[in-house]
mmCIF file of C-alpha atoms and ligand atoms in Angstrom:
data_model
loop_
_atom_site.group_PDB
_atom_site.id
_atom_site.type_symbol
_atom_site.label_atom_id
_atom_site.label_comp_id
_atom_site.label_asym_id
_atom_site.label_seq_id
_atom_site.Cartn_x
_atom_site.Cartn_y
_atom_site.Cartn_z
ATOM 1 C CA UNK A 113 -19.818 36.485 10.986
ATOM 2 C CA UNK A 114 -18.619 33.659 8.852
ATOM 3 C CA UNK A 115 -18.852 29.959 9.577
ATOM 4 C CA UNK A 116 -15.420 29.458 8.855
ATOM 5 C CA UNK A 117 -14.198 31.817 11.976
ATOM 6 C CA UNK A 118 -17.002 30.504 14.237
ATOM 7 C CA UNK A 119 -15.848 28.247 17.340
ATOM 8 C CA UNK A 120 -16.548 24.502 17.491
ATOM 9 C CA UNK A 121 -17.371 22.064 20.281
ATOM 10 C CA UNK A 122 -16.044 18.886 18.823
ATOM 11 C CA UNK A 123 -16.162 15.562 21.140
ATOM 12 C CA UNK A 124 -15.903 18.564 24.231
ATOM 13 C CA UNK A 125 -12.315 20.034 22.884
ATOM 14 C CA UNK A 126 -13.543 23.999 22.060
ATOM 15 C CA UNK A 127 -11.687 24.712 18.524
ATOM 16 C CA UNK A 128 -11.458 28.637 17.733
ATOM 17 C CA UNK A 129 -12.093 28.469 14.011
ATOM 18 C CA UNK A 130 -13.548 25.090 11.792
ATOM 19 C CA UNK A 131 -9.877 25.086 9.997
ATOM 20 C CA UNK A 132 -7.598 22.053 10.186
ATOM 21 C CA UNK A 133 -4.393 21.064 8.666
ATOM 22 C CA UNK A 134 -4.432 17.788 7.561
ATOM 23 C CA UNK A 135 -2.137 15.493 8.038
ATOM 24 C CA UNK A 136 0.986 15.441 6.478
ATOM 25 C CA UNK A 137 4.172 12.979 6.578
ATOM 26 C CA UNK A 138 7.306 15.328 6.514
ATOM 27 C CA UNK A 139 9.856 12.565 6.324
ATOM 28 C CA UNK A 140 12.145 14.610 9.087
ATOM 29 C CA UNK A 141 12.342 12.640 12.277
ATOM 30 C CA UNK A 142 14.888 10.507 13.217
ATOM 31 C CA UNK A 143 14.302 7.461 14.979
ATOM 32 C CA UNK A 144 10.947 8.870 15.266
ATOM 33 C CA UNK A 145 11.805 11.759 17.161
ATOM 34 C CA UNK A 146 10.540 14.905 15.845
ATOM 35 C CA UNK A 147 13.193 17.841 15.461
ATOM 36 C CA UNK A 148 13.422 21.789 15.108
ATOM 37 C CA UNK A 149 11.918 21.133 11.455
ATOM 38 C CA UNK A 150 8.650 19.898 13.248
ATOM 39 C CA UNK A 151 9.101 23.042 15.451
ATOM 40 C CA UNK A 152 9.203 25.114 12.493
ATOM 41 C CA UNK A 153 6.828 23.859 10.247
ATOM 42 C CA UNK A 154 3.864 23.028 13.047
ATOM 43 C CA UNK A 155 4.521 25.907 14.727
ATOM 44 C CA UNK A 156 4.409 28.656 11.583
ATOM 45 C CA UNK A 157 0.737 27.056 11.040
ATOM 46 C CA UNK A 158 -0.046 27.859 14.937
ATOM 47 C CA UNK A 159 1.094 31.428 14.801
ATOM 48 C CA UNK A 160 -1.597 31.419 11.751
ATOM 49 C CA UNK A 161 -3.992 30.790 13.021
ATOM 50 C CA UNK A 162 -5.504 27.156 12.165
ATOM 51 C CA UNK A 163 -7.411 25.872 14.535
ATOM 52 C CA UNK A 164 -7.167 22.431 15.122
ATOM 53 C CA UNK A 165 -3.538 21.045 13.952
ATOM 54 C CA UNK A 166 -3.384 17.409 12.982
ATOM 55 C CA UNK A 167 0.352 15.922 13.204
ATOM 56 C CA UNK A 168 1.396 13.637 9.822
ATOM 57 C CA UNK A 169 0.819 10.077 10.307
ATOM 58 C CA UNK A 170 3.033 8.819 13.482
ATOM 59 C CA UNK A 171 3.900 5.016 13.648
ATOM 60 C CA UNK A 172 3.169 2.947 16.241
ATOM 61 C CA UNK A 173 5.876 0.913 15.734
ATOM 62 C CA UNK A 174 8.810 1.082 14.104
ATOM 63 C CA UNK A 175 7.437 -1.421 11.394
ATOM 64 C CA UNK A 176 4.283 0.819 11.490
ATOM 65 C CA UNK A 177 6.478 3.468 9.813
ATOM 66 C CA UNK A 178 5.834 4.431 5.861
ATOM 67 C CA UNK A 179 9.682 5.073 6.104
ATOM 68 C CA UNK A 180 12.430 5.526 7.975
ATOM 69 C CA UNK A 181 12.093 8.790 8.495
ATOM 70 C CA UNK A 182 8.729 8.982 9.969
ATOM 71 C CA UNK A 183 7.836 10.321 13.559
ATOM 72 C CA UNK A 184 7.122 8.157 15.656
ATOM 73 C CA UNK A 185 5.021 7.644 18.988
ATOM 74 C CA UNK A 186 5.688 4.586 20.665
ATOM 75 C CA UNK A 187 8.321 5.714 22.884
ATOM 76 C CA UNK A 188 8.415 7.927 25.832
ATOM 77 C CA UNK A 189 11.830 9.909 24.047
ATOM 78 C CA UNK A 190 9.462 10.446 21.155
ATOM 79 C CA UNK A 191 6.507 11.866 23.237
ATOM 80 C CA UNK A 192 9.099 13.826 24.665
ATOM 81 C CA UNK A 193 10.360 15.305 21.970
ATOM 82 C CA UNK A 194 6.870 16.416 21.186
ATOM 83 C CA UNK A 195 6.078 18.265 23.771
ATOM 84 C CA UNK A 196 7.752 21.649 23.473
ATOM 85 C CA UNK A 197 6.194 21.449 20.002
ATOM 86 C CA UNK A 198 2.459 21.087 21.098
ATOM 87 C CA UNK A 199 3.102 23.770 24.235
ATOM 88 C CA UNK A 200 3.949 25.953 21.636
ATOM 89 C CA UNK A 201 1.106 25.570 19.010
ATOM 90 C CA UNK A 202 -1.326 25.534 22.196
ATOM 91 C CA UNK A 203 0.196 28.448 23.215
ATOM 92 C CA UNK A 204 -0.839 30.081 19.901
ATOM 93 C CA UNK A 205 -4.917 28.777 20.479
ATOM 94 C CA UNK A 206 -4.949 25.786 18.430
ATOM 95 C CA UNK A 207 -5.790 22.270 19.458
ATOM 96 C CA UNK A 208 -3.631 20.102 18.412
ATOM 97 C CA UNK A 209 -4.123 16.291 17.206
ATOM 98 C CA UNK A 210 -1.880 13.741 15.793
ATOM 99 C CA UNK A 211 -2.399 10.732 13.961
ATOM 100 C CA UNK A 212 -1.583 7.501 14.785
ATOM 101 C CA UNK A 213 -0.569 5.168 11.792
ATOM 102 C CA UNK A 214 0.450 1.781 10.629
ATOM 103 C CA UNK A 215 1.785 1.807 7.106
ATOM 104 C CA UNK A 216 0.720 -2.168 6.660
ATOM 105 C CA UNK A 217 1.765 -3.725 3.544
ATOM 106 C CA UNK A 218 3.268 0.229 2.118
ATOM 107 C CA UNK A 219 5.685 0.592 5.135
ATOM 108 C CA UNK A 220 9.449 0.249 4.009
ATOM 109 C CA UNK A 221 9.563 2.905 1.400
ATOM 110 C CA UNK A 222 11.953 5.851 0.962
ATOM 111 C CA UNK A 223 10.869 9.425 1.108
ATOM 112 C CA UNK A 224 9.531 10.593 -1.813
ATOM 113 C CA UNK A 225 12.487 13.186 -2.571
ATOM 114 C CA UNK A 226 14.600 9.956 -2.484
ATOM 115 C CA UNK A 227 12.707 8.188 -4.515
ATOM 116 C CA UNK A 228 8.835 6.901 -3.479
ATOM 117 C CA UNK A 229 9.560 3.272 -3.358
ATOM 118 C CA UNK A 230 10.201 0.467 -1.150
ATOM 119 C CA UNK A 231 13.477 0.283 0.286
ATOM 120 C CA UNK A 232 15.998 -2.458 -0.687
ATOM 121 C CA UNK A 233 17.545 -5.258 1.372
ATOM 122 C CA UNK A 234 20.725 -2.925 1.813
ATOM 123 C CA UNK A 235 19.106 0.066 2.547
ATOM 124 C CA UNK A 236 17.227 -1.356 5.537
ATOM 125 C CA UNK A 237 13.904 -2.873 4.160
ATOM 126 C CA UNK A 238 11.577 -4.516 6.779
ATOM 127 C CA UNK A 239 9.085 -7.181 6.465
ATOM 128 C CA UNK A 240 5.411 -5.425 6.259
ATOM 129 C CA UNK A 241 2.308 -6.478 7.310
ATOM 130 C CA UNK A 242 -1.092 -6.684 5.764
ATOM 131 C CA UNK A 243 -4.027 -8.794 6.598
ATOM 132 C CA UNK A 244 -3.343 -11.002 3.214
ATOM 133 C CA UNK A 245 0.124 -11.834 1.197
ATOM 134 C CA UNK A 246 -0.981 -9.547 -1.610
ATOM 135 C CA UNK A 247 1.386 -6.855 -2.538
ATOM 136 C CA UNK A 248 0.202 -3.285 -3.171
ATOM 137 C CA UNK A 249 1.939 -3.346 -6.485
ATOM 138 C CA UNK A 250 4.097 -4.931 -8.689
ATOM 139 C CA UNK A 251 8.132 -3.972 -7.141
ATOM 140 C CA UNK A 252 6.133 -3.674 -3.436
ATOM 141 C CA UNK A 253 7.017 -6.499 -1.112
ATOM 142 C CA UNK A 254 4.794 -9.228 -0.550
ATOM 143 C CA UNK A 255 3.430 -8.662 2.751
ATOM 144 C CA UNK A 256 3.547 -11.230 5.726
ATOM 145 C CA UNK A 257 -0.392 -11.985 6.673
ATOM 146 C CA UNK A 258 -0.654 -11.221 10.222
ATOM 147 C CA UNK A 259 -1.345 -14.144 12.370
ATOM 148 C CA UNK A 260 -3.618 -13.833 15.634
ATOM 149 C CA UNK A 261 -0.394 -11.966 17.415
ATOM 150 C CA UNK A 262 0.253 -9.906 14.907
ATOM 151 C CA UNK A 263 -2.922 -8.772 15.265
ATOM 152 C CA UNK A 264 -2.681 -8.260 19.107
ATOM 153 C CA UNK A 265 0.770 -6.133 18.664
ATOM 154 C CA UNK A 266 -1.336 -4.046 16.392
ATOM 155 C CA UNK A 267 -3.991 -3.148 19.139
ATOM 156 C CA UNK A 268 -1.363 -2.715 22.095
ATOM 157 C CA UNK A 269 0.844 -0.673 19.909
ATOM 158 C CA UNK A 270 -2.201 1.381 19.150
ATOM 159 C CA UNK A 271 -3.187 1.900 22.584
ATOM 160 C CA UNK A 272 0.657 2.704 23.791
ATOM 161 C CA UNK A 273 0.583 4.928 20.710
ATOM 162 C CA UNK A 274 -2.348 6.870 22.460
ATOM 163 C CA UNK A 275 -1.134 6.825 26.166
ATOM 164 C CA UNK A 276 1.805 8.528 24.800
ATOM 165 C CA UNK A 277 0.498 11.395 22.625
ATOM 166 C CA UNK A 278 -1.641 12.077 25.951
ATOM 167 C CA UNK A 279 2.141 12.758 27.727
ATOM 168 C CA UNK A 280 2.668 15.009 24.653
ATOM 169 C CA UNK A 281 0.387 16.946 25.591
ATOM 170 C CA UNK A 282 -2.021 16.514 22.139
ATOM 171 C CA UNK A 283 -6.001 16.896 23.086
ATOM 172 C CA UNK A 284 -6.658 14.855 19.609
ATOM 173 C CA UNK A 285 -6.161 11.342 18.494
ATOM 174 C CA UNK A 286 -6.701 10.627 14.697
ATOM 175 C CA UNK A 287 -6.576 6.891 13.596
ATOM 176 C CA UNK A 288 -5.293 6.229 10.726
ATOM 177 C CA UNK A 289 -7.684 3.996 8.316
ATOM 178 C CA UNK A 290 -7.355 5.663 5.203
ATOM 179 C CA UNK A 291 -5.084 6.121 2.137
ATOM 180 C CA UNK A 292 -4.701 2.122 1.520
ATOM 181 C CA UNK A 293 -2.252 1.660 5.029
ATOM 182 C CA UNK A 294 -2.716 -1.203 7.581
ATOM 183 C CA UNK A 295 -6.666 -0.317 8.776
ATOM 184 C CA UNK A 296 -7.220 0.880 5.545
ATOM 185 C CA UNK A 297 -6.466 -2.797 4.260
ATOM 186 C CA UNK A 298 -8.574 -4.106 6.655
ATOM 187 C CA UNK A 299 -11.290 -2.538 5.842
ATOM 188 C CA UNK A 300 -11.199 -3.188 1.991
ATOM 189 C CA UNK A 301 -11.867 -6.494 -0.037
ATOM 190 C CA UNK A 302 -9.621 -5.395 -2.256
ATOM 191 C CA UNK A 303 -6.498 -6.263 0.244
ATOM 192 C CA UNK A 304 -8.330 -8.169 2.593
ATOM 193 C CA UNK A 305 -9.008 -12.157 1.707
ATOM 194 C CA UNK A 306 -8.996 -13.633 5.672
ATOM 195 C CA UNK A 307 -11.384 -16.420 6.460
ATOM 196 C CA UNK A 308 -11.217 -16.204 9.541
ATOM 197 C CA UNK A 309 -13.206 -13.426 11.720
ATOM 198 C CA UNK A 310 -11.081 -10.031 10.507
ATOM 199 C CA UNK A 311 -11.859 -10.880 7.008
ATOM 200 C CA UNK A 312 -15.020 -11.514 4.904
ATOM 201 C CA UNK A 313 -18.347 -9.458 6.626
ATOM 202 C CA UNK A 314 -18.184 -5.745 6.733
ATOM 203 C CA UNK A 315 -18.714 -6.534 10.300
ATOM 204 C CA UNK A 316 -15.579 -8.864 10.284
ATOM 205 C CA UNK A 317 -13.777 -6.277 8.141
ATOM 206 C CA UNK A 318 -14.298 -3.180 11.007
ATOM 207 C CA UNK A 319 -13.315 -5.684 13.678
ATOM 208 C CA UNK A 320 -9.425 -4.403 14.266
ATOM 209 C CA UNK A 321 -10.649 -0.726 13.699
ATOM 210 C CA UNK A 322 -12.648 -1.393 16.644
ATOM 211 C CA UNK A 323 -10.959 -3.101 18.559
ATOM 212 C CA UNK A 324 -8.233 -0.753 18.581
ATOM 213 C CA UNK A 325 -10.625 2.190 19.327
ATOM 214 C CA UNK A 326 -11.788 -0.075 22.589
ATOM 215 C CA UNK A 327 -8.122 -0.783 23.711
ATOM 216 C CA UNK A 328 -7.404 3.061 23.409
ATOM 217 C CA UNK A 329 -10.628 3.835 25.372
ATOM 218 C CA UNK A 330 -9.902 1.258 28.172
ATOM 219 C CA UNK A 331 -6.204 2.105 28.124
ATOM 220 C CA UNK A 332 -4.560 5.155 29.266
ATOM 221 C CA UNK A 333 -6.091 7.727 26.589
ATOM 222 C CA UNK A 334 -8.885 10.076 28.617
ATOM 223 C CA UNK A 335 -11.779 10.052 28.345
ATOM 224 C CA UNK A 336 -12.280 14.208 28.071
ATOM 225 C CA UNK A 337 -10.175 13.947 24.837
ATOM 226 C CA UNK A 338 -11.534 12.806 21.413
ATOM 227 C CA UNK A 339 -10.840 10.280 19.052
ATOM 228 C CA UNK A 340 -11.113 11.075 15.410
ATOM 229 C CA UNK A 341 -11.112 8.423 12.474
ATOM 230 C CA UNK A 342 -9.395 9.490 8.836
ATOM 231 C CA UNK A 343 -11.207 6.606 6.497
ATOM 232 C CA UNK A 344 -10.767 6.560 2.484
ATOM 233 C CA UNK A 345 -15.059 6.960 1.924
ATOM 234 C CA UNK A 346 -14.536 4.803 -1.373
ATOM 235 C CA UNK A 347 -11.341 3.121 -2.917
ATOM 236 C CA UNK A 348 -12.307 4.310 -6.475
ATOM 237 C CA UNK A 349 -11.801 0.681 -7.446
ATOM 238 C CA UNK A 350 -15.152 -1.818 -8.921
ATOM 239 C CA UNK A 351 -15.475 -3.980 -5.826
ATOM 240 C CA UNK A 352 -13.699 -2.297 -3.325
ATOM 241 C CA UNK A 353 -15.297 -0.419 0.057
ATOM 242 C CA UNK A 354 -17.738 2.195 -1.128
ATOM 243 C CA UNK A 355 -19.788 5.174 0.231
ATOM 244 C CA UNK A 356 -22.573 2.677 1.788
ATOM 245 C CA UNK A 357 -19.594 0.704 3.652
ATOM 246 C CA UNK A 358 -18.254 3.791 4.784
ATOM 247 C CA UNK A 359 -21.812 4.994 6.084
ATOM 248 C CA UNK A 360 -22.096 1.841 8.091
ATOM 249 C CA UNK A 361 -18.953 2.230 9.575
ATOM 250 C CA UNK A 362 -19.736 5.733 10.756
ATOM 251 C CA UNK A 363 -22.517 4.452 12.445
ATOM 252 C CA UNK A 364 -20.692 1.956 14.242
ATOM 253 C CA UNK A 365 -17.691 4.749 15.251
ATOM 254 C CA UNK A 366 -20.069 6.784 16.167
ATOM 255 C CA UNK A 367 -21.680 4.329 18.750
ATOM 256 C CA UNK A 368 -18.178 3.299 19.666
ATOM 257 C CA UNK A 369 -17.117 6.676 20.606
ATOM 258 C CA UNK A 370 -15.718 8.588 17.747
ATOM 259 C CA UNK A 371 -16.563 12.217 17.609
ATOM 260 C CA UNK A 372 -15.344 13.069 13.786
ATOM 261 C CA UNK A 373 -14.726 11.354 10.442
ATOM 262 C CA UNK A 374 -11.658 12.798 8.565
ATOM 263 C CA UNK A 375 -13.672 11.852 4.755
ATOM 264 C CA UNK A 376 -10.956 11.465 2.065
ATOM 265 C CA UNK A 377 -10.527 8.460 -0.383
ATOM 266 C CA UNK A 378 -8.303 5.811 -2.586
ATOM 267 C CA UNK A 379 -4.749 4.570 -1.671
ATOM 268 C CA UNK A 380 -5.463 1.196 -1.447
ATOM 269 C CA UNK A 381 -4.523 0.423 -5.298
ATOM 270 C CA UNK A 382 -2.859 1.934 -8.129
ATOM 271 C CA UNK A 383 -5.841 0.887 -10.056
ATOM 272 C CA UNK A 384 -8.069 3.702 -8.514
ATOM 273 C CA UNK A 385 -9.634 6.013 -11.162
ATOM 274 C CA UNK A 386 -10.181 9.379 -9.144
ATOM 275 C CA UNK A 387 -11.193 12.826 -10.783
ATOM 276 C CA UNK A 388 -9.923 15.265 -9.042
ATOM 277 C CA UNK A 389 -11.128 18.835 -8.433
ATOM 278 C CA UNK A 390 -11.684 21.182 -5.775
ATOM 279 C CA UNK A 391 -13.745 19.752 -3.332
ATOM 280 C CA UNK A 392 -14.124 16.164 -4.719
ATOM 281 C CA UNK A 393 -14.369 14.212 -1.930
ATOM 282 C CA UNK A 394 -17.152 16.466 -0.074
ATOM 283 C CA UNK A 395 -19.753 14.704 -1.662
ATOM 284 C CA UNK A 396 -18.488 11.708 0.685
ATOM 285 C CA UNK A 397 -18.226 13.864 3.577
ATOM 286 C CA UNK A 398 -21.851 15.222 3.698
ATOM 287 C CA UNK A 399 -23.420 12.190 2.778
ATOM 288 C CA UNK A 400 -21.477 10.527 5.770
ATOM 289 C CA UNK A 401 -23.174 13.567 8.316
ATOM 290 C CA UNK A 402 -25.956 13.613 7.108
ATOM 291 C CA UNK A 403 -26.713 9.134 7.357
ATOM 292 C CA UNK A 404 -24.322 8.788 10.144
ATOM 293 C CA UNK A 405 -24.922 11.789 12.313
ATOM 294 C CA UNK A 406 -21.571 12.382 12.794
ATOM 295 C CA UNK A 407 -18.973 15.448 12.573
ATOM 296 C CA UNK A 408 -16.726 15.493 9.668
ATOM 297 C CA UNK A 409 -14.209 17.119 7.972
ATOM 298 C CA UNK A 410 -14.134 18.064 4.536
ATOM 299 C CA UNK A 411 -10.642 18.186 2.464
ATOM 300 C CA UNK A 412 -9.027 17.891 -0.928
ATOM 301 C CA UNK A 413 -8.165 20.757 -3.183
ATOM 302 C CA UNK A 414 -9.285 23.596 -1.070
ATOM 303 C CA UNK A 415 -8.051 26.277 -1.606
ATOM 304 C CA UNK A 416 -10.490 29.722 -1.297
ATOM 305 C CA UNK A 417 -11.764 31.570 1.456
ATOM 306 C CA UNK A 418 -15.115 31.752 0.203
ATOM 307 C CA UNK A 419 -15.448 28.035 -1.157
ATOM 308 C CA UNK A 420 -14.202 27.200 2.646
ATOM 309 C CA UNK A 421 -16.893 29.260 4.532
ATOM 310 C CA UNK A 422 -19.418 27.929 1.792
ATOM 311 C CA UNK A 423 -18.624 24.271 2.463
ATOM 312 C CA UNK A 424 -19.470 24.702 6.519
ATOM 313 C CA UNK A 425 -22.748 27.059 5.732
ATOM 314 C CA UNK A 426 -23.809 25.189 3.453
ATOM 315 C CA UNK A 427 -24.025 21.864 5.709
ATOM 316 C CA UNK A 428 -21.814 20.134 4.401
ATOM 317 C CA UNK A 429 -18.830 19.872 6.886
ATOM 318 C CA UNK A 430 -18.228 20.073 10.097
ATOM 319 C CA UNK A 431 -14.586 21.387 9.399
ATOM 320 C CA UNK A 432 -12.468 22.582 6.560
ATOM 321 C CA UNK A 433 -9.708 20.706 5.726
ATOM 322 C CA UNK A 434 -6.311 21.919 4.248
ATOM 323 C CA UNK A 435 -3.080 20.398 3.321
ATOM 324 C CA UNK A 436 -0.917 21.781 0.358
ATOM 325 C CA UNK A 437 -2.564 25.184 0.432
ATOM 326 C CA UNK A 438 -1.512 25.586 3.967
ATOM 327 C CA UNK A 439 2.111 23.955 2.943
ATOM 328 C CA UNK A 440 2.089 27.381 0.353
ATOM 329 C CA UNK A 441 0.840 29.336 2.749
ATOM 330 C CA UNK A 442 1.005 29.345 6.785
ATOM 331 C CA UNK A 443 -1.106 32.296 6.752
ATOM 332 C CA UNK A 444 -3.510 30.946 5.205
ATOM 333 C CA UNK A 445 -6.121 31.370 7.931
ATOM 334 C CA UNK A 446 -4.947 35.241 8.967
ATOM 335 C CA UNK A 447 -5.395 36.371 4.698
ATOM 336 C CA UNK A 448 -8.829 34.655 4.776
ATOM 337 C CA UNK A 449 -10.310 36.342 7.656
ATOM 338 C CA UNK A 450 -9.259 39.675 6.304
ATOM 339 C CA UNK A 451 -10.616 38.453 2.609
ATOM 340 C CA UNK A 452 -13.578 37.275 4.392
ATOM 341 C CA UNK A 453 -14.051 40.927 6.127
ATOM 342 C CA UNK A 454 -13.491 39.159 9.585
ATOM 343 C CA UNK A 455 -11.895 40.613 12.382
ATOM 344 C CA UNK A 456 -9.921 37.805 14.453
ATOM 345 C CA UNK A 457 -7.043 37.776 16.310
ATOM 346 C CA UNK A 458 -3.869 38.261 15.351
ATOM 347 C CA UNK A 459 -0.342 36.771 16.993
ATOM 348 C CA UNK A 460 0.600 40.604 19.584
ATOM 349 C CA UNK A 461 3.994 40.223 17.985
ATOM 350 C CA UNK A 462 2.487 40.519 14.549
ATOM 351 C CA UNK A 463 -0.027 43.048 14.923
ATOM 352 C CA UNK A 464 1.942 46.167 13.025
ATOM 353 C CA UNK A 465 1.476 44.269 10.155
ATOM 354 C CA UNK A 466 -2.507 42.835 10.496
ATOM 355 C CA UNK A 467 -4.301 43.272 7.531
HETATM 356 C C1 FMN B 629 3.180 16.323 1.669
HETATM 357 C C2 FMN B 629 2.336 15.349 2.212
HETATM 358 C C3 FMN B 629 2.379 14.769 3.155
HETATM 359 C C4 FMN B 629 0.926 14.099 3.365
HETATM 360 N N1 FMN B 629 0.787 12.978 4.627
HETATM 361 C C5 FMN B 629 -0.138 12.172 4.754
HETATM 362 C C6 FMN B 629 -0.360 11.857 5.932
HETATM 363 O O1 FMN B 629 0.300 11.570 6.966
HETATM 364 N N2 FMN B 629 -1.468 11.252 6.342
HETATM 365 C C7 FMN B 629 -2.626 11.462 5.635
HETATM 366 O O2 FMN B 629 -3.685 10.798 6.266
HETATM 367 N N3 FMN B 629 -2.099 12.089 4.787
HETATM 368 C C8 FMN B 629 -0.909 12.830 4.169
HETATM 369 N N4 FMN B 629 -1.472 13.180 3.337
HETATM 370 C C9 FMN B 629 -2.928 13.842 2.418
HETATM 371 C C10 FMN B 629 -3.358 14.974 2.847
HETATM 372 O O3 FMN B 629 -3.838 15.096 4.068
HETATM 373 C C11 FMN B 629 -4.351 15.823 2.467
HETATM 374 O O4 FMN B 629 -5.666 14.538 2.481
HETATM 375 C C12 FMN B 629 -4.261 15.788 0.660
HETATM 376 O O5 FMN B 629 -3.322 16.311 0.594
HETATM 377 C C13 FMN B 629 -5.774 16.722 0.606
HETATM 378 O O6 FMN B 629 -5.430 17.488 0.322
HETATM 379 P P1 FMN B 629 -5.082 19.153 -0.005
HETATM 380 O O7 FMN B 629 -5.669 19.070 -1.363
HETATM 381 O O8 FMN B 629 -5.903 20.251 0.526
HETATM 382 O O9 FMN B 629 -3.577 18.992 0.036
HETATM 383 C C14 FMN B 629 -0.271 14.179 2.800
HETATM 384 C C15 FMN B 629 -0.252 14.979 1.445
HETATM 385 C C16 FMN B 629 0.507 15.425 1.396
HETATM 386 C C17 FMN B 629 0.889 16.855 0.147
#
């Protein structure tokens, strides 16, 4: 048996293999409500054999969306629309997770294919929020520095979104604290220049994330369903969030009941200098796993089944997470099993095509 197809238990949830679909915004929702596109898109990856699907960054509030077309989960209508999608994917044997997100100073932008740039007033731009009034880049709006009430609202919004995610049938929530969005902005000294208890020391910069986790746990997210957190392990900018801080953060998250750290990187600054190749973020995952003693997922340009299996057998990560390769090939897991010589269960409707 190859490790890629060995089941795993993460925070009490059993997953049939180690293949995780990375959260990917599809910019195809209306008023945050998912559409038939999502059934086809997520359903195809479930039919294709993905063990754990993490649904795209989903807004915890209207102002927390990256664009007007993002999925949302701040109300019951949105949760109800997710239900059949979640139910279908689960019927295929996939565990369903959802990424809960607030875009902070990178909110209020257009869909990529409409020009990835901040919305103009006449396009319905809204006031963006951040720990400090520092724009992401030239041409981006100056965010409002969040006051105490804004912070309280974000904590409540995440807890409410988690409640709705449970209603929709999700078994995992992943808190988006990566890629330069709101919670990453609080973590990073590049974007957080606050003088109050939410800025300065690492303890202060992690406070909002930990308050959110506490609110989710003491709210209606069931105790037997795990919480994951996606982080940018490094900012790739001098003076930014670094791996040492990530290890310290991972230890805090573990102590607060988080079951997995999804190890990504970058996004806080357009000045980031990244060297990108297959598996370029795996070193971060390995170090966090080893030093914080917590399960991790590794992501970034992973495409080959043999490499995916090696990531697991070498103890680098507990889950292999893929984005674009699964967009190109929704049946990647079925093909990978064949390539690695592992006999896995195929969807019964497709049995006559089994490799
Ligand atoms: C179309 C697209 C949308 C994405 N949306 C999200 C998102 O919603 N949340 C997130 O954390 N990362 C997002 N990402 C990043 C991916 O989750 C992943 O980390 C990245 O693509 C690297 O993995 P890959 O090389 O396997 O694609 C997105 C990537 C793509 C290509």
